[in-house]
């Protein structure tokens, strides 16, 4: 299978339709994104990367960050995380508050906003917000094997100013004692993690350890999940070269 040809064909076939879609505007800063951008990156488990279009243009990863923050939380507390967030489909919108009242402040899963906020609260334990953001960013540098990743501060501030539903969700869960830290601290970290800027190539590299049973073939280090809290291969004995 010629993955490079497939990626090139997709970009070519869709080029005439670029701009037809509508960018997210519920966060004002995201409304400024060029709607005619399209990038594709594919990295296989043997470490080969194929790219096409705007694959090296950075963008705010938003909810993709939830996967990596969950990895950090699992590295910190293990299976006990499921006492505070479920593992079931929600059947409701990603930012819905409806089920929380019926289920006593326990979100259905870690990938809807309410669940991701609880996961962020878990990672925040023992840290000030700025330290937790730093830990998350160092972890992303590690899994992507790229220290150029950064937090897009204008996007984070835009989310902070307009994230009314997330404030509602967080306060509601705080009322059920399912948040252990002040709401503004938790959401400060949450908004910053969502504002992580990466390009398609970097993102395809960051997900390799999930696709390859915990091993990143680009770096030769493994057991990233177990060592998620370390954020530096030198800090954990399990991170050994293959």
Coordinates of C-alpha atoms in Angstrom, one line a residue:
X1 CA 0.0 0.0 0.0
X2 CA 1.4 3.4 -1.1
X3 CA 0.4 5.6 1.9
X4 CA 2.1 8.7 0.4
X5 CA 0.1 8.3 -2.8
X6 CA -3.1 7.9 -0.8
X7 CA -2.5 11.0 1.3
X8 CA -1.6 13.0 -1.8
X9 CA -4.7 11.8 -3.6
X10 CA -7.0 12.8 -0.7
X11 CA -5.5 16.3 -0.6
X12 CA -5.7 16.7 -4.4
X13 CA -9.3 15.4 -4.6
X14 CA -10.5 17.7 -1.8
X15 CA -8.6 20.8 -2.9
X16 CA -11.5 22.2 -4.9
X17 CA -13.8 22.0 -1.8
X18 CA -11.6 23.7 0.7
X19 CA -13.4 26.5 2.4
X20 CA -16.8 24.9 2.2
X21 CA -16.8 23.9 5.8
X22 CA -17.3 26.1 8.8
X23 CA -14.6 26.6 11.4
X24 CA -15.5 26.4 15.1
X25 CA -16.6 29.8 16.4
X26 CA -17.8 29.0 19.9
X27 CA -14.3 30.0 20.9
X28 CA -13.7 33.4 19.3
X29 CA -10.0 32.8 18.6
X30 CA -10.8 29.6 16.7
X31 CA -13.1 31.6 14.4
X32 CA -9.9 33.2 13.0
X33 CA -8.5 30.0 11.6
X34 CA -8.1 29.8 7.8
X35 CA -10.9 27.4 6.6
X36 CA -9.0 26.4 3.5
X37 CA -6.3 24.5 5.3
X38 CA -6.1 20.7 5.0
X39 CA -3.2 18.5 6.3
X40 CA -2.7 14.8 6.6
X41 CA 0.1 12.9 8.4
X42 CA 0.3 9.2 8.8
X43 CA 3.0 7.6 10.9
X44 CA 3.2 3.8 11.0
X45 CA 4.4 1.7 13.9
X46 CA 7.7 1.1 12.2
X47 CA 8.3 4.8 12.4
X48 CA 7.7 5.9 8.8
X49 CA 5.8 9.2 8.3
X50 CA 3.9 10.3 5.3
X51 CA 2.5 13.8 4.9
X52 CA 0.5 15.9 2.5
X53 CA -1.0 19.4 2.3
X54 CA -0.7 21.6 5.4
X55 CA 0.7 18.8 7.5
X56 CA 3.2 21.0 9.2
X57 CA 0.9 23.9 10.0
X58 CA 0.2 24.1 13.8
X59 CA -3.3 24.1 15.1
X60 CA -5.0 24.0 18.5
X61 CA -5.7 20.3 19.2
X62 CA -8.6 21.0 21.6
X63 CA -10.3 17.7 22.6
X64 CA -7.5 15.6 21.2
X65 CA -5.6 16.7 24.3
X66 CA -8.1 14.7 26.4
X67 CA -6.4 11.4 25.3
X68 CA -3.0 12.5 26.6
X69 CA -4.3 14.0 29.8
X70 CA -6.1 10.8 30.5
X71 CA -2.8 9.0 30.0
X72 CA -1.2 11.2 32.6
X73 CA -4.0 10.6 35.1
X74 CA -3.8 6.8 34.6
X75 CA -0.1 7.1 35.3
X76 CA -0.8 8.9 38.6
X77 CA -3.8 7.0 40.1
X78 CA -4.3 3.9 37.9
X79 CA -7.7 2.2 37.9
X80 CA -9.0 4.3 40.8
X81 CA -9.8 7.0 38.2
X82 CA -12.9 5.1 37.2
X83 CA -14.5 5.9 40.6
X84 CA -14.8 9.5 39.5
X85 CA -15.5 9.1 35.8
X86 CA -17.3 6.4 33.8
X87 CA -16.4 4.4 30.7
X88 CA -19.8 4.4 28.9
X89 CA -21.1 6.3 25.9
X90 CA -23.0 9.5 26.9
X91 CA -25.6 9.7 24.1
X92 CA -25.6 13.5 24.7
X93 CA -23.6 16.4 23.4
X94 CA -20.0 16.7 24.5
X95 CA -20.8 19.7 26.6
X96 CA -24.1 18.6 28.0
X97 CA -25.0 18.9 31.7
X98 CA -28.2 16.8 31.5
X99 CA -26.8 13.4 32.8
X100 CA -24.7 14.8 35.6
X101 CA -27.7 15.5 37.8
X102 CA -29.1 12.0 37.4
X103 CA -25.7 10.4 37.9
X104 CA -24.6 12.5 40.9
X105 CA -21.9 14.4 39.3
X106 CA -20.1 11.4 37.8
X107 CA -19.4 12.0 34.0
X108 CA -20.1 9.1 31.6
X109 CA -16.6 9.0 30.1
X110 CA -13.3 10.9 30.1
X111 CA -13.8 12.4 26.6
X112 CA -16.9 14.5 27.1
X113 CA -16.1 17.8 28.6
X114 CA -17.3 17.0 32.1
X115 CA -15.2 13.8 32.2
X116 CA -12.1 15.6 30.9
X117 CA -12.5 18.3 33.5
X118 CA -12.5 15.6 36.2
X119 CA -9.4 14.0 34.7
X120 CA -7.7 17.4 34.7
X121 CA -8.6 17.8 38.4
X122 CA -6.9 14.4 39.1
X123 CA -3.7 15.5 37.3
X124 CA -3.7 18.8 39.2
X125 CA -3.4 17.1 42.6
X126 CA -0.2 18.2 44.3
X127 CA 0.4 21.0 41.9
X128 CA -0.3 24.6 41.3
X129 CA -2.1 25.2 38.0
X130 CA 1.0 26.5 36.3
X131 CA 3.0 23.4 37.4
X132 CA 0.3 21.0 36.1
X133 CA 0.3 22.8 32.7
X134 CA 4.1 22.5 32.7
X135 CA 3.9 18.8 33.4
X136 CA 1.4 18.2 30.6
X137 CA 3.5 20.1 28.2
X138 CA 6.7 18.2 29.2
X139 CA 4.8 15.0 28.7
X140 CA 3.7 16.0 25.2
X141 CA 7.3 17.0 24.4
X142 CA 8.3 13.5 25.5
X143 CA 5.6 11.4 23.6
X144 CA 6.0 13.5 20.4
X145 CA 9.8 13.6 20.8
X146 CA 9.6 17.3 19.9
X147 CA 10.2 20.1 22.3
X148 CA 8.8 22.8 20.0
X149 CA 5.2 22.1 21.0
X150 CA 3.7 25.0 22.8
X151 CA 0.5 26.3 24.4
X152 CA -1.3 28.9 22.2
X153 CA -1.9 31.5 24.9
X154 CA -4.4 33.6 22.8
X155 CA -6.6 30.5 22.3
X156 CA -6.4 29.7 26.1
X157 CA -7.4 33.2 27.0
X158 CA -10.3 33.1 24.5
X159 CA -11.5 29.9 26.1
X160 CA -11.2 31.3 29.5
X161 CA -13.3 34.3 28.6
X162 CA -16.1 32.4 26.9
X163 CA -16.1 28.9 28.6
X164 CA -19.4 29.5 30.4
X165 CA -20.7 25.9 29.9
X166 CA -17.5 24.4 31.1
X167 CA -17.7 26.7 34.2
X168 CA -21.3 25.4 34.7
X169 CA -20.2 21.8 34.4
X170 CA -17.3 22.2 36.8
X171 CA -19.3 24.0 39.4
X172 CA -22.0 21.4 39.2
X173 CA -19.5 18.6 39.7
X174 CA -17.9 20.6 42.5
X175 CA -21.3 20.6 44.2
X176 CA -21.3 16.8 44.1
X177 CA -17.7 16.7 45.5
X178 CA -16.3 15.3 42.3
X179 CA -13.8 18.1 41.9
X180 CA -11.2 18.5 44.7
X181 CA -9.7 21.8 43.6
X182 CA -11.1 25.3 43.0
X183 CA -13.0 25.5 39.7
X184 CA -10.9 28.3 38.3
X185 CA -7.7 26.4 39.0
X186 CA -9.0 23.2 37.2
X187 CA -10.4 25.1 34.3
X188 CA -7.3 27.2 34.0
X189 CA -5.4 23.9 33.3
X190 CA -8.1 22.5 31.2
X191 CA -8.3 25.5 28.8
X192 CA -4.5 25.5 28.5
X193 CA -4.3 21.8 27.7
X194 CA -6.9 22.3 24.9
X195 CA -4.9 25.2 23.5
X196 CA -1.9 22.9 22.9
X197 CA -0.6 23.7 19.4
X198 CA 0.7 20.9 17.2
X199 CA 0.9 20.1 13.6
X200 CA -0.3 16.9 11.9
X201 CA 3.1 15.3 11.8
X202 CA 3.8 16.0 15.5
X203 CA 0.4 14.6 16.4
X204 CA 1.0 11.4 14.5
X205 CA 4.2 10.9 16.4
X206 CA 2.6 11.7 19.7
X207 CA 0.1 8.9 19.3
X208 CA 2.6 6.2 18.4
X209 CA 2.9 4.8 21.9
X210 CA -0.8 4.2 22.0
X211 CA -0.8 2.5 18.6
X212 CA 2.2 0.3 19.4
X213 CA 1.5 -1.2 22.8
X214 CA 3.2 1.6 24.7
X215 CA 6.4 1.7 22.6
X216 CA 7.4 4.7 20.6
X217 CA 9.5 3.3 17.7
X218 CA 11.0 6.7 17.0
X219 CA 12.7 7.0 20.3
X220 CA 13.2 3.4 21.4
X221 CA 11.6 4.0 24.8
X222 CA 8.6 2.2 26.0
X223 CA 6.0 1.8 28.8
X224 CA 5.0 5.4 28.4
X225 CA 1.6 4.7 30.0
X226 CA 3.1 3.4 33.2
X227 CA 5.6 6.2 33.4
X228 CA 3.2 8.9 32.3
X229 CA 3.8 11.0 35.4
X230 CA 7.6 11.1 34.9
X231 CA 7.6 13.2 31.7
X232 CA 11.3 12.5 31.3
X233 CA 12.8 9.2 30.4
X234 CA 15.7 9.7 32.7
X235 CA 13.3 9.9 35.7
X236 CA 11.9 6.4 35.4
X237 CA 13.6 3.0 35.3
X238 CA 10.9 1.5 33.1
X239 CA 11.9 3.8 30.2
X240 CA 14.7 1.8 28.8
X241 CA 16.0 1.7 25.2
X242 CA 14.9 -1.2 23.1

